[in-house]
Each structure stands twice: as structure tokens, then as C-alpha cells.
XYZ file of C-alpha atoms in Angstrom:
730
model
C 22.026 13.819 -26.738
C 22.832 10.313 -25.188
C 21.110 7.478 -26.903
C 20.553 5.519 -23.735
C 18.203 6.813 -21.111
C 20.547 7.694 -17.964
C 17.817 7.490 -15.488
C 17.763 3.628 -15.802
C 21.516 3.167 -15.805
C 23.559 2.531 -12.587
C 27.267 2.486 -11.896
C 28.431 -0.277 -9.528
C 31.423 1.134 -7.618
C 31.321 -1.022 -4.456
C 34.800 -2.329 -4.878
C 36.325 1.110 -5.280
C 35.175 2.315 -1.856
C 34.470 1.196 1.638
C 30.867 0.479 1.895
C 29.348 2.045 5.153
C 25.690 2.807 6.029
C 24.341 5.965 4.838
C 21.934 7.663 7.150
C 18.321 7.579 5.678
C 19.228 5.214 2.852
C 18.098 1.629 2.568
C 21.140 -0.192 4.106
C 21.413 -3.862 3.488
C 23.764 -6.115 5.438
C 23.968 -9.605 3.903
C 25.825 -12.694 5.220
C 25.932 -16.136 4.038
C 26.803 -19.013 6.581
C 30.428 -19.175 6.981
C 31.628 -22.522 5.470
C 33.812 -24.934 7.499
C 37.492 -24.693 6.390
C 37.973 -28.423 6.649
C 37.217 -29.431 2.926
C 36.314 -28.239 -0.493
C 32.684 -26.908 -0.715
C 30.141 -29.019 -2.755
C 27.263 -27.933 -4.817
C 24.922 -28.131 -1.894
C 27.004 -25.915 0.217
C 27.330 -23.337 -2.506
C 23.546 -22.996 -3.332
C 22.504 -23.313 0.255
C 24.223 -20.158 1.280
C 26.916 -18.455 -0.775
C 25.295 -18.362 -4.221
C 22.014 -17.589 -2.855
C 23.181 -14.565 -0.919
C 25.225 -13.463 -3.886
C 22.000 -13.292 -6.076
C 20.494 -11.223 -3.365
C 23.287 -8.970 -2.936
C 23.561 -8.336 -6.757
C 20.029 -7.801 -6.939
C 20.132 -5.178 -4.185
C 22.980 -3.201 -5.791
C 21.003 -3.094 -8.946
C 18.011 -1.620 -7.168
C 20.316 1.156 -6.020
C 20.484 0.047 -2.137
C 23.613 0.482 -0.129
C 24.653 -3.048 0.331
C 27.519 -5.040 2.096
C 27.979 -8.722 1.438
C 30.341 -10.456 3.994
C 31.433 -13.984 4.336
C 34.424 -16.039 5.238
C 35.831 -19.421 6.240
C 34.841 -20.813 9.689
C 38.319 -21.850 11.110
C 38.163 -22.824 14.629
C 36.944 -25.958 16.415
C 36.896 -29.938 16.132
C 36.600 -30.086 12.393
C 39.989 -28.356 11.907
C 41.671 -30.148 14.507
C 40.407 -33.437 12.961
C 41.522 -32.329 9.460
C 44.900 -31.202 10.671
C 45.521 -34.776 12.323
C 44.346 -36.510 9.160
C 46.559 -34.732 6.969
C 49.631 -34.287 9.238
C 49.446 -30.552 9.279
C 49.019 -27.859 11.970
C 45.637 -26.318 12.305
C 47.062 -22.928 10.776
C 48.355 -24.780 7.780
C 45.033 -26.372 7.206
C 43.177 -23.200 7.411
C 45.630 -21.523 5.063
C 45.173 -24.434 2.611
C 41.469 -24.755 2.546
C 40.746 -21.024 2.730
C 42.303 -20.765 -0.708
C 40.323 -23.626 -1.957
C 37.129 -21.879 -0.860
C 38.187 -18.379 -2.162
C 39.264 -20.023 -5.412
C 35.885 -21.827 -5.703
C 33.634 -18.798 -4.877
C 35.867 -16.608 -7.247
C 35.117 -19.177 -10.110
C 31.485 -19.138 -9.402
C 31.557 -15.391 -9.761
C 30.398 -14.720 -6.179
C 30.764 -10.911 -5.670
C 31.458 -10.550 -1.940
C 32.399 -7.090 -0.554
C 34.762 -9.090 1.527
C 35.792 -12.704 2.132
C 37.480 -13.279 5.178
C 38.292 -15.744 7.955
C 37.653 -16.396 11.699
C 41.259 -17.212 12.836
C 42.231 -13.628 13.458
C 42.996 -11.201 16.403
C 39.803 -9.429 15.659
C 37.733 -12.631 16.212
C 39.486 -13.352 19.561
C 38.776 -9.650 20.602
C 35.249 -9.305 19.725
C 34.245 -12.944 20.911
C 35.896 -12.346 24.265
C 34.270 -8.940 24.703
C 30.923 -10.487 24.151
C 31.577 -13.251 26.531
C 32.699 -10.959 29.221
C 29.510 -8.725 28.835
C 27.476 -11.817 29.097
C 29.381 -13.235 32.077
C 28.976 -9.752 33.700
C 25.370 -9.605 33.258
C 24.778 -12.943 34.751
C 23.892 -14.793 31.622
C 26.350 -17.744 32.197
C 26.743 -20.451 34.703
C 29.207 -23.191 35.257
C 28.294 -26.985 35.117
C 30.118 -30.150 35.468
C 29.799 -32.036 32.190
C 30.170 -35.851 31.662
C 32.319 -36.240 28.648
C 33.860 -38.926 26.688
C 37.609 -39.464 27.121
C 40.030 -41.374 25.072
C 42.399 -43.272 27.149
C 44.379 -44.297 24.131
C 45.434 -40.927 23.314
C 44.692 -39.339 26.576
C 42.393 -36.503 25.580
C 38.875 -35.484 26.170
C 37.031 -36.095 22.946
C 35.322 -33.030 21.362
C 31.832 -33.822 19.740
C 33.273 -34.291 16.233
C 35.946 -36.698 17.377
C 33.194 -39.223 18.188
C 30.774 -41.145 16.084
C 28.315 -43.871 17.065
C 24.739 -44.972 16.668
C 22.047 -42.217 16.860
C 19.639 -42.887 19.852
C 16.877 -41.157 17.839
C 16.848 -42.722 14.486
C 19.584 -45.534 14.830
C 21.720 -44.079 11.914
C 25.067 -45.874 12.669
C 27.376 -42.973 11.777
C 26.032 -40.070 13.719
C 28.482 -37.412 15.039
C 28.966 -36.449 18.562
C 27.000 -33.126 18.261
C 24.421 -33.767 15.419
C 23.093 -36.704 13.572
C 23.441 -36.133 9.872
C 20.515 -38.554 9.080
C 17.857 -37.101 11.276
C 19.221 -33.678 12.077
C 18.849 -34.050 15.827
C 21.460 -32.270 18.038
C 23.166 -34.659 20.360
C 25.456 -34.785 23.281
C 28.378 -37.289 22.524
C 27.385 -39.220 25.707
C 23.930 -39.850 24.033
C 25.567 -42.091 21.289
C 25.131 -45.938 21.414
C 28.422 -47.735 21.122
C 30.631 -44.605 20.611
C 34.038 -44.821 19.145
C 36.790 -42.337 18.874
C 37.419 -41.080 15.225
C 41.135 -40.784 15.629
C 41.972 -44.282 16.869
C 38.808 -46.425 16.906
C 39.010 -46.961 20.651
C 35.982 -47.043 22.758
C 36.132 -43.896 24.977
C 35.195 -43.705 28.785
C 33.196 -41.269 30.495
C 34.829 -38.640 32.658
C 33.717 -35.291 34.227
C 34.927 -31.740 32.939
C 33.853 -28.207 34.202
C 32.470 -25.996 31.458
C 30.694 -22.639 31.027
C 27.117 -22.645 29.922
C 24.853 -19.722 28.171
C 21.516 -19.604 30.328
C 19.239 -19.825 27.488
C 16.423 -20.719 29.908
C 16.301 -17.177 31.418
C 16.862 -15.650 28.000
C 13.601 -17.475 26.389
C 11.083 -14.726 27.040
C 13.048 -11.953 25.501
C 14.120 -14.110 22.663
C 10.739 -15.414 21.941
C 9.280 -11.831 21.786
C 12.119 -10.803 19.397
C 11.491 -14.004 17.167
C 7.747 -13.378 17.026
C 8.355 -9.810 15.805
C 11.204 -10.270 13.500
C 9.933 -13.382 11.744
C 6.890 -11.358 10.747
C 8.398 -8.147 9.924
C 11.503 -9.840 8.070
C 9.216 -12.453 6.273
C 11.311 -15.296 7.387
C 11.153 -18.528 5.228
C 8.767 -20.960 6.689
C 11.353 -23.486 7.399
C 13.348 -21.046 9.277
C 10.107 -20.304 11.415
C 9.048 -23.828 12.135
C 12.630 -24.925 13.164
C 13.125 -21.929 15.580
C 9.610 -22.378 17.186
C 10.161 -26.102 17.529
C 13.111 -25.156 19.898
C 11.104 -22.598 21.705
C 8.116 -24.967 22.100
C 10.468 -27.625 23.646
C 11.791 -24.992 25.908
C 15.322 -23.644 26.006
C 18.045 -25.216 28.176
C 21.308 -23.889 29.152
C 23.892 -24.490 26.263
C 27.502 -25.426 26.778
C 29.668 -22.882 25.064
C 33.321 -24.197 25.816
C 35.185 -27.099 24.549
C 38.188 -29.103 25.642
C 40.345 -27.988 22.593
C 43.448 -26.114 21.529
C 42.456 -24.585 18.408
C 39.958 -21.982 19.051
C 39.251 -18.528 20.836
C 40.634 -18.802 24.418
C 38.079 -18.439 27.314
C 39.361 -15.320 29.284
C 38.797 -16.762 32.792
C 41.600 -18.295 34.771
C 39.630 -21.333 35.703
C 38.941 -22.170 32.152
C 42.165 -21.094 30.669
C 42.831 -24.402 29.063
C 39.783 -24.453 27.202
C 38.263 -22.540 24.218
C 34.837 -21.423 23.067
C 32.479 -23.890 21.329
C 32.502 -23.188 17.581
C 28.811 -22.396 17.534
C 29.322 -19.729 20.021
C 32.083 -17.928 18.350
C 31.330 -18.926 14.556
C 28.459 -16.445 13.996
C 30.500 -13.780 15.846
C 32.755 -14.274 12.735
C 30.382 -12.024 10.757
C 31.321 -9.205 13.027
C 34.986 -9.933 13.021
C 35.029 -10.389 9.172
C 33.457 -6.975 8.852
C 36.009 -5.515 11.180
C 38.762 -6.932 8.903
C 36.938 -5.054 6.026
C 36.539 -1.684 7.902
C 37.502 -0.453 11.373
C 34.148 1.194 11.449
C 32.340 -2.082 11.614
C 30.202 -1.150 14.477
C 28.322 1.308 12.022
C 26.989 -1.868 10.410
C 26.588 -4.157 13.626
C 25.412 -1.690 16.241
C 23.035 0.183 14.081
C 19.476 -1.401 14.231
C 17.709 1.720 13.201
C 19.563 2.205 9.985
C 20.467 -1.405 8.768
C 18.627 -4.450 7.834
C 20.360 -7.801 8.392
C 19.572 -10.585 5.732
C 21.218 -14.093 6.355
C 21.435 -17.123 4.100
C 21.987 -20.594 5.240
C 20.927 -24.365 5.061
C 18.247 -25.481 7.441
C 20.862 -27.197 9.766
C 22.481 -23.743 10.668
C 19.056 -22.151 11.732
C 19.013 -22.670 15.483
C 22.355 -21.229 15.808
C 21.334 -18.116 14.097
C 17.805 -17.724 15.479
C 18.524 -19.070 19.075
C 22.213 -19.048 20.196
C 23.697 -15.940 18.279
C 20.762 -13.570 18.864
C 20.525 -14.571 22.636
C 24.391 -13.861 22.969
C 23.886 -10.328 21.261
C 20.685 -9.778 23.350
C 22.366 -10.779 26.526
C 25.252 -8.245 26.161
C 22.732 -5.359 26.724
C 24.030 -3.489 23.803
C 22.014 -2.330 20.759
C 23.249 -4.884 18.056
C 21.802 -5.077 14.650
C 19.730 -8.329 14.962
C 18.480 -10.586 12.112
C 15.727 -8.968 9.897
C 15.309 -11.749 7.150
C 16.423 -15.348 7.226
C 16.461 -17.176 3.975
C 16.921 -20.980 4.517
C 17.079 -23.726 2.158
C 16.420 -27.577 2.402
C 19.213 -30.005 1.157
C 20.411 -30.391 -2.403
C 20.969 -34.034 -3.049
C 23.332 -35.558 -5.655
C 21.327 -37.894 -8.081
C 19.207 -39.130 -4.946
C 22.232 -39.429 -2.610
C 23.474 -37.076 -0.042
C 26.401 -34.818 -0.727
C 29.031 -35.894 1.879
C 32.357 -34.233 2.400
C 33.788 -37.121 4.464
C 32.747 -39.689 1.981
C 33.552 -37.881 -1.066
C 30.071 -38.283 -2.628
C 28.901 -35.473 -5.058
C 30.425 -32.728 -7.198
C 32.897 -30.445 -5.375
C 34.130 -27.013 -6.259
C 37.364 -28.146 -8.097
C 35.090 -30.448 -10.358
C 32.935 -27.686 -11.716
C 36.250 -25.790 -12.986
C 37.602 -28.824 -14.410
C 34.315 -29.632 -16.354
C 34.858 -26.670 -18.721
C 31.202 -25.955 -18.633
C 30.515 -22.074 -18.324
C 29.976 -20.833 -14.798
C 26.488 -19.283 -15.734
C 25.288 -22.702 -16.755
C 26.199 -24.089 -13.287
C 24.673 -20.933 -11.624
C 21.588 -21.369 -13.785
C 20.945 -24.862 -12.855
C 21.728 -24.660 -9.189
C 19.331 -21.779 -8.802
C 16.689 -23.389 -10.850
C 16.951 -26.275 -8.310
C 17.369 -24.241 -5.194
C 15.807 -26.109 -2.472
C 13.573 -23.671 -1.197
C 10.563 -25.683 0.264
C 11.721 -29.405 -0.269
C 14.969 -31.097 -1.060
C 16.022 -31.142 -4.513
C 18.562 -33.007 -6.730
C 21.335 -32.341 -8.902
C 21.236 -34.623 -11.831
C 23.481 -34.555 -14.889
C 20.981 -35.183 -17.688
C 18.521 -32.221 -16.683
C 21.716 -30.162 -15.979
C 22.908 -30.359 -19.512
C 19.238 -30.107 -20.882
C 18.890 -26.837 -18.977
C 21.633 -25.306 -21.248
C 20.457 -26.725 -24.523
C 16.583 -26.297 -23.991
C 16.370 -23.386 -21.741
C 19.410 -21.051 -21.862
C 20.351 -21.655 -25.411
C 16.842 -22.200 -26.895
C 15.144 -19.399 -24.965
C 17.521 -16.551 -23.789
C 20.386 -17.389 -26.205
C 18.048 -17.567 -29.297
C 16.264 -14.344 -28.453
C 19.363 -12.231 -28.041
C 21.264 -13.730 -30.892
C 18.443 -13.486 -33.375
C 17.759 -9.819 -32.530
C 21.277 -8.768 -32.436
C 22.232 -10.595 -35.875
C 19.349 -9.185 -37.617
C 19.976 -5.593 -36.123
C 23.613 -5.932 -37.344
C 22.964 -7.380 -40.893
C 19.890 -5.244 -41.879
C 20.520 -2.133 -39.965
C 24.272 -1.999 -39.943
C 24.170 -2.130 -36.096
C 22.201 1.197 -35.659
C 19.092 1.059 -33.669
C 16.129 2.028 -35.888
C 13.362 4.266 -34.649
C 9.980 2.843 -33.517
C 7.112 4.090 -35.464
C 4.811 3.868 -32.547
C 4.524 1.849 -29.354
C 0.761 2.173 -29.473
C 0.150 -0.833 -31.711
C -1.642 -3.678 -30.160
C 1.230 -5.972 -30.204
C 3.520 -3.448 -28.357
C 0.951 -2.533 -25.754
C 0.152 -6.197 -25.076
C 4.005 -6.964 -24.855
C 4.582 -3.843 -22.529
C 1.641 -4.804 -20.382
C 2.662 -8.493 -20.116
C 6.362 -7.690 -19.338
C 5.343 -5.219 -16.514
C 3.106 -7.897 -14.924
C 6.004 -10.163 -14.764
C 8.395 -7.640 -13.747
C 6.007 -6.834 -10.686
C 6.126 -10.630 -9.935
C 9.871 -10.601 -10.227
C 10.413 -7.836 -7.720
C 7.720 -9.307 -5.404
C 9.671 -12.647 -5.278
C 13.297 -11.404 -5.044
C 12.855 -8.201 -2.923
C 12.068 -9.976 0.328
C 13.509 -13.351 -0.932
C 10.027 -14.839 -1.146
C 11.460 -17.163 -4.014
C 14.851 -16.510 -5.647
C 13.908 -19.561 -7.842
C 10.673 -18.197 -9.099
C 12.559 -14.830 -9.989
C 14.766 -16.673 -12.384
C 11.864 -18.514 -13.740
C 10.195 -15.102 -14.407
C 13.380 -13.921 -16.281
C 13.094 -16.787 -18.482
C 9.364 -16.097 -19.056
C 10.117 -12.604 -19.968
C 12.539 -13.789 -22.491
C 10.143 -16.169 -23.838
C 7.723 -13.205 -24.418
C 10.503 -11.620 -26.583
C 10.851 -14.706 -28.535
C 6.880 -14.873 -29.060
C 6.993 -11.215 -29.969
C 9.357 -11.813 -32.893
C 7.440 -14.875 -33.918
C 4.123 -13.177 -34.071
C 5.633 -10.456 -35.932
C 7.277 -12.794 -38.462
C 10.614 -10.940 -38.101
C 12.179 -12.086 -41.230
C 13.732 -10.735 -44.619
C 10.054 -10.129 -45.898
C 9.239 -7.989 -42.955
C 12.398 -6.004 -43.417
C 11.993 -5.579 -47.249
C 8.225 -5.060 -47.619
C 7.082 -3.615 -44.272
C 10.150 -1.547 -43.168
C 8.224 0.675 -40.642
C 6.811 -2.357 -38.816
C 10.178 -4.032 -38.854
C 11.845 -0.729 -37.341
C 9.376 -0.829 -34.399
C 9.724 -4.634 -33.871
C 13.762 -4.328 -33.580
C 13.606 -1.249 -31.420
C 11.364 -2.850 -29.030
C 13.172 -6.252 -28.947
C 16.465 -4.367 -28.196
C 14.844 -2.571 -25.391
C 13.490 -5.711 -24.081
C 17.019 -7.410 -24.225
C 18.206 -4.511 -22.228
C 15.726 -5.038 -19.489
C 16.555 -8.579 -19.533
C 20.333 -7.764 -19.077
C 19.403 -6.086 -15.727
C 17.041 -8.883 -14.354
C 19.336 -11.792 -15.392
C 22.253 -9.967 -13.739
C 21.765 -11.356 -10.067
C 21.755 -14.939 -11.493
C 23.871 -14.953 -14.443
C 26.203 -12.009 -14.214
C 28.666 -13.029 -17.000
C 25.705 -13.495 -19.336
C 24.460 -9.934 -18.412
C 27.877 -8.443 -19.124
C 27.889 -10.289 -22.345
C 24.598 -8.766 -23.387
C 25.545 -5.212 -22.313
C 28.734 -5.342 -24.504
C 26.636 -6.443 -27.519
C 24.228 -3.589 -26.757
C 27.003 -1.158 -26.061
C 25.114 -0.012 -23.067
C 25.895 0.765 -19.570
C 24.668 -1.511 -16.639
C 20.939 -1.034 -16.316
C 19.161 -0.790 -12.909
C 16.414 -3.161 -11.836
C 13.329 -0.900 -12.207
C 9.733 -1.329 -11.158
C 8.364 -0.668 -14.804
C 9.563 -1.033 -18.280
C 8.649 1.568 -21.030
C 10.491 0.069 -24.042
C 12.280 3.443 -24.327
C 15.556 2.990 -22.764
C 17.667 2.639 -26.037
C 16.767 5.348 -28.323
C 17.043 5.496 -32.149
C 20.501 5.819 -33.701
C 22.290 4.189 -30.826
C 25.322 2.262 -32.095
C 25.159 -1.492 -31.157
C 28.256 -3.624 -30.323
C 29.058 -6.883 -31.883
C 26.755 -9.790 -31.894
C 27.970 -12.831 -29.844
C 26.744 -16.257 -28.698
C 25.510 -16.202 -25.093
C 25.627 -20.146 -24.852
C 26.755 -23.039 -26.746
C 25.345 -26.394 -27.306
C 26.521 -29.222 -25.072
C 26.441 -32.733 -26.452
C 23.859 -34.477 -24.071
C 26.210 -37.789 -24.245
C 28.450 -35.889 -21.948
C 25.968 -36.676 -19.119
C 27.226 -40.195 -18.776
C 30.882 -39.159 -19.105
C 30.463 -36.445 -16.254
C 28.246 -38.794 -14.040
C 30.983 -41.430 -14.313
C 33.860 -38.963 -13.767
C 32.404 -36.905 -10.795
C 29.808 -39.084 -9.079
C 32.082 -41.008 -6.858
C 29.892 -43.644 -5.142
C 26.637 -41.818 -5.751
C 24.785 -42.854 -9.059
C 21.150 -42.592 -9.787
C 20.149 -46.079 -11.290
C 17.452 -44.501 -13.286
C 19.440 -41.770 -14.958
C 22.416 -44.090 -15.127
C 20.446 -46.210 -17.411
C 19.766 -43.639 -20.078
C 21.470 -44.115 -23.264
C 22.572 -41.440 -25.722
C 20.116 -40.232 -28.414
C 20.331 -42.454 -31.386
C 21.647 -45.543 -29.544
C 20.244 -48.924 -30.457
C 18.765 -51.711 -28.235
C 19.608 -55.202 -29.507
C 16.579 -57.613 -29.323
C 16.418 -61.198 -30.647
C 18.157 -62.189 -33.762
C 20.075 -58.876 -33.629
C 17.011 -56.825 -34.228
C 17.441 -53.124 -33.277
C 14.786 -50.730 -31.953
C 14.354 -47.001 -31.776
C 11.821 -44.913 -30.032
C 10.074 -42.551 -32.403
C 9.064 -39.237 -30.788
C 5.553 -38.154 -31.794
C 4.599 -34.918 -33.275
C 0.713 -35.632 -32.603
C -1.546 -38.409 -30.861
C -1.917 -41.528 -33.135
C -5.439 -42.451 -34.098
C -7.444 -44.224 -31.382
C -5.608 -42.325 -28.468
C -8.037 -40.105 -26.453
C -6.778 -36.561 -26.536
C -6.809 -35.220 -23.082
C -6.451 -31.282 -22.513
C -2.622 -32.035 -21.527
C -2.195 -33.803 -24.994
C -3.890 -31.116 -26.886
C -1.760 -28.464 -25.220
C 1.516 -30.484 -25.808
C 0.472 -30.933 -29.488
C 0.109 -27.119 -29.818
C 3.676 -26.726 -28.040
C 5.199 -29.195 -30.613
C 3.808 -27.404 -33.477
C 5.140 -24.125 -32.122
C 8.438 -25.319 -31.628
C 8.367 -26.905 -35.097
C 7.287 -23.372 -36.587
C 10.454 -22.003 -34.907
C 12.830 -24.561 -36.435
C 11.145 -24.019 -39.931
C 11.760 -20.387 -39.704
C 15.279 -20.621 -38.752
C 15.876 -22.934 -41.597
C 13.991 -20.569 -43.926
C 16.241 -17.655 -42.728
C 19.239 -20.162 -43.323
C 20.255 -19.769 -39.631
C 22.622 -22.439 -38.596
C 24.824 -23.349 -35.665
C 23.901 -23.021 -31.990
C 20.659 -21.152 -32.524
C 19.236 -23.831 -34.762
C 20.508 -26.668 -32.586
C 18.834 -25.124 -29.599
C 15.468 -24.816 -31.447
C 15.920 -28.430 -32.463
C 16.659 -29.396 -28.888
C 13.649 -27.595 -27.711
C 11.504 -29.395 -30.495
C 12.779 -32.801 -29.092
C 12.095 -31.743 -25.598
C 8.282 -30.987 -26.370
C 8.074 -34.226 -28.487
C 9.499 -36.097 -25.586
C 6.871 -34.585 -23.286
C 4.026 -35.465 -25.642
C 5.269 -38.961 -26.369
C 5.408 -39.619 -22.516
C 1.993 -38.248 -21.897
C 0.549 -40.512 -24.684
C 2.520 -43.550 -23.379
C 0.992 -42.943 -19.953
C -2.465 -43.282 -21.587
C -1.282 -46.491 -23.198
C 0.160 -47.868 -20.087
C -2.999 -47.354 -18.220
C -5.069 -49.541 -20.587
C -5.564 -53.233 -19.567
C -2.415 -55.101 -19.536
C -3.237 -57.197 -22.501
C -4.558 -54.328 -24.696
C -2.374 -52.659 -27.252
C -2.882 -49.571 -29.304
C -3.881 -50.236 -32.955
C -0.705 -50.629 -34.964
C -0.216 -47.716 -37.395
C 0.331 -48.520 -41.101
C 3.862 -48.231 -42.324
C 3.113 -44.970 -44.322
C 1.553 -43.286 -41.254
C 4.877 -43.648 -39.235
C 5.409 -40.041 -37.467
C 7.525 -37.642 -39.564
C 9.567 -37.288 -36.349
C 11.444 -40.645 -36.922
C 14.605 -38.640 -37.763
C 14.592 -37.371 -34.184
C 15.375 -40.513 -31.899
C 15.853 -41.324 -28.427
C 16.171 -44.538 -26.700
C 14.907 -45.553 -23.266
C 16.864 -48.760 -22.745
C 14.841 -50.841 -20.330
C 11.494 -50.101 -21.970
C 12.862 -50.746 -25.518
C 14.477 -54.070 -24.665
C 11.476 -55.227 -22.710
C 9.205 -54.585 -25.718
C 11.476 -56.149 -28.331
C 12.287 -59.111 -26.365
C 8.527 -59.779 -25.681
C 7.543 -59.617 -29.392
C 8.272 -62.352 -31.942
C 11.040 -61.691 -34.300
C 9.968 -60.947 -37.873
C 12.681 -61.128 -40.592
C 12.437 -58.775 -43.506
C 9.744 -56.446 -42.346
C 9.012 -53.497 -40.220
C 7.245 -53.954 -36.936
C 5.474 -51.297 -34.896
C 5.614 -52.053 -31.123
C 4.293 -50.185 -28.205
C 6.715 -49.906 -25.245
C 4.853 -47.813 -22.921
C 7.022 -44.995 -23.724
C 6.439 -44.593 -27.402
C 6.148 -46.375 -30.770
C 9.039 -48.445 -31.424
C 10.219 -49.345 -34.987
C 11.883 -52.813 -35.364
C 13.481 -53.735 -38.593
């Protein structure tokens, strides 16, 4: 008899076959916004579309849904022509060069596309021209004379991205000719104040050119009806709905869909044979053509609305093109296309309070992350924890490293490693039989895990919050750590209470197996590592957990560390190496733990982290809770030391203890700083100095301020209050 319940296992075979819709099955078609091919993607690009879509695709596959995830590089248009001129290459050479950069970056990030293609293909030309011809035949287009900017210096009409100037809406002095990066408003190049040609800096003149427009005015009624239905049924993210409805409220106007460029899909009309389609008309059609490059039966996905649900992921700046222009084009053909079901949109990820900028080289880019030598799942974890779902978020180096040490290592890594090493050393790697799952501890654990599992599915199933899903994974892991702690899983339990120990280890191993499944969408390498250690096949994401998946006598694999400690001092090194011109003055001021600030007469100072509030400090509910958290974290450290556990597990527990003491010290400091300016907390006696004195950190500005403000005292110890903690000056 197999020692793993086969009903909870699943085989992922999507790369060994062509994935096509199955009648009557749940067929999920997933796309992420096609990244421009003109540069290496930065972290904001990655979390905004590609990585988020990857999480959902992996989740769907582990739910047993028939899933296709398609993406590729957007290769036509002004951005490519501009880059080609800058680098002295042809447009095709630029596309080939940067397509590889994108592919390499996403491969490193462990993004599991079913197919990653590109738009500069014959299929793109064929499908785009076919859609246009149907729109044109159905009377959905019109011709207009457009006033454009023309550069007399190099004798060419200037496409939007060849122009920059001052935004008429927010006065940003480097707005593009199609959109202002500062306020997000879509523009016409002729709207810019003091426009200049990006190629030679010349001031362009205005000339007329004949173009084709998509008549969105006539399309509004049908489109609005579709938006109202789809946004509710598909549970679009709130920012997607708000952006789309703001366009509809303003009233749709005919939109130009051609450009005076050479690099693009040619317009199939004699009068416009020297023009190409505007990139935002043909780029979304790239989803169709890339699917066509994957399978000649692409229409089974894209012309099958009764059997297929389309989920799309992107940053908020791409929303109107996917909820207004693209669906209007498909609806206008009169054919039965698969239209958007769910739209998951992110706000912006900023870099240490500044904006990522490809053109200005600000931020961390794809090649930087691979050079950092920090494992991919650490990057995935922090980006997904910081996913800007409802508001802009930031990538900051210090909490990035803390996420590895205090969360991944101290929580998930500690749980898995502690159980695996115990099972290997005490049970020779053979899963013991649980005496009973009816004990109060087991019933409570199973109930608590299932409650969280329900929340996990609710958040991820319809993309309500991918970030919340990851938080729940870590909460379930924390329940596992708490279960071990509550049962005092140590040598004494094994020696003197063997039956109880058998149950605890059996249940803990089963919980680790569940964690391997629910963490898979987020941290696939970690999931694979856990499954190797368990010597168990891939587990599906189920609605419930029974703690009976791995049975007694199952042979485990070899224990391994999931994560390793990263020296917090690397934050400054990495910030300096990869920040470019963007640096957070606040985090940039942080010194490494154990550093010393020099005061008058060479005095040194150090901030002591508190284990409890000093006498005289009012204990708010927050401080009481933090004191309890510090005590619990200290108990974990003591237990590990008693068990003679060393290495990363102990370092992680110590890091967690430091983190909780920092939170407590800060909370106490806030009470201290709220007192009258001249009032200071009572100075503690020397013998009452907190026992946490060995665990030190330094807040440079506050420490220096406190030390410099106090009179020097030779040969004695002084206790000063900095507003952040007790400072000892010797």
C-alpha cells in the first residue's frame, strides 16, 4: 500500500503536451501585459504583471484547472525605433537582443509560462490585419486629418515617444508625447508645452497627416454594457473598475490607430500603405498571435467564450487599453471572441521612495537580481509580500533582507528543518504512526489550519489578494511552529512520552506537506525542496486538510535547509551597488548592528533593545502584547539552545527575537517622545540594565543627537533616553 494518499497528489504535465481547452472543464487562459522589448525589466515590471500572473497560473494548475499562461515581448512601435537609433542597430537586432534579456530574466525568476513569444511575427501581421479588415468592413473606422509634430532637422513625422516636453496637466517637464509618467494622463504630442525631438533636440513644427481612427464613440454603449457585466462577474480589482469607468464617464472619442513609422504591422489599405498600426492597437492582439505561435489551434482559446475564462494581469497604466481599446476592437469584428473575465491590476512599486525608470536607470533590474547571489525565492517572497494591490508600495533593501532572516528563515525554514531533523535523528527518517487525531491540540490545529486554508482559497481563487494568500501561508507555518512549541517537542518528549511524540511528528510532517502545496505558487523552488525532503509527490491545493496525507512508515528524504541567514550589513552594500541615483535618505542612514556613534570626547553609544518596559512607563495594550511576543521568541531561542541547535535555525530565531525587541523598544520610545519636551524617563540603576544588552542596534541620527546633548562624564556609565531606546554611554 502506498504511504501517501494519492487523492491529494497531482502530476504537472503541461510542458509535455499542448494545452487546449477541454469541454466541460475549468479552462483558464492567463496573460500578463506584454513587456516592451526596449530594455531589461525592473522589479516593478516583474511584480506588476509577469510574477503575479505566474502565481495565479501555478495556483490554478495545483487546483487541477486546465490552464494556459501566455506572454511575450511587445516588439513593434516607437520604443523599438528609438532604442535602435540609440544603439546603432536595426529594429530586428534590438528585438532579438532584448527578447533574450527578458526571457533570461523571467527564467531566472522561475516564471512558468506555457509559452513566451514575441509580436514581430507573421502571425501577428496576419491576425492584426484580419481584425482591422473586419472592423473596417463593419464601419467601425473613420479617416481624419491629424495635426502632428514634424522634425525638420531629420525630416520625419515624430511619433509620440520621439517627443517630450512639459505636461499641460501637471507641468511635469519630461512628459512623453503619448502619456505623462508623472500624472498618468494620456496626451497627444501636440498638447505638450515646449516640445522637443528626442533624437536631435530640435523644436518640431506642426504639419498635417491623414490617419485611421477606431470609432469608440459608437462603440461605447455595447462596451459599457459589457464592462458592467464582466467587472461584476469577473470581480475585477477596484482600481481596474475605477480607471475604466472614468474613461466611460468622460465619453469615448474616436482613437487614432495608425502611426507614421516603419517598424510595425503595415496597414492593408493603399492610401495608408506607408503607415503602421499604433502599438496599442496591435499589442494586445499579440496575446492571440503568441498563442498561435504556441498552437495552430489558437482559436479554441480565443474564440471560445462559453468554455474559457480569460484572466489578465498588468499595471494600472495599461488598464484602458485592455478594458476599452482591445475589447472594442474584438467586439467590433462581430466575431465571438473570448473577452476579459478577470482583470488584476497593480499600483506602482517604487524603489526606496523613488520611481523605477528604464530611461534614467533608477532601480533594480533583472540582471541585478541574478548578480546579487540571493536565492530567487527570497526575491519572489519580498516582491509578492510588497505587491502594490491597492496603493503604491516600495522596495527597500533593509526590510528585504529582514524578510529572509526574520520571516522565511525564522518561520517557514525553522518549522520544516526542526521537524525533518527530529524525524531523521529520532525515527531514522520513518514517519511514526499517530496515536490519535482526536486530542485537543490536534483538533484545534486542524480546525485552525482549515479556517486559514479557506481564507487562502478565497483570496487567491479570484485574485482577491495574492499578497494576503502568501501571508496566510506564513500564518499556517506559524501554527506549525506553535504546535511544536506547545507540545515541547524535544528529547524529553521522545524519551518519556513516545506515543505523544509520535502523534506530534506525524501531524507536523503532514502539515509540512500541505505547506509545500500552498507555498508552491509563490515559492516554487522552496516547494520542490520540501517535497524532496518529504520524499513525496507534488500535492494539489485542496479545500480542506485532514492531517492524514502522509501515512505511517513512509520513508522520508534527507533534511536540508530551505533558507540561509543573510548578513544585514549587506543592505548598505546592495543599496550602494544597485540604487543608481535613487537612495532613501532614511534607510541610507541606518548603520549595521553593533556599530558605535562617537559623541563628545570620543564617547561611544549603543542602543539597548528592551525585553520589557522600564519602571515608570505606562504599559499600553500594544506594549503588553509586544512584551508577550518578546517572551515567546526568547523561549524559542532558549529551547533551541537547550536542544543544542546551531546554525541557521538558531540565527533565524535570534533575528526574530531582535525584531520583536526592536518593535517593543520603538513602542516604548514613542511613549517617551510624547512626553513634554523637557521631561525624561527615570534613569535606571546600573544593575537594572536590560539583559538584552548583548543584542545591539544603532540609530545613528537619534543616538548622536542624544549623546551630543548630554554632558560628558569620564569613568562612569550614563543612561540616556534617545527617543528610540535606552542608550548606554561609557
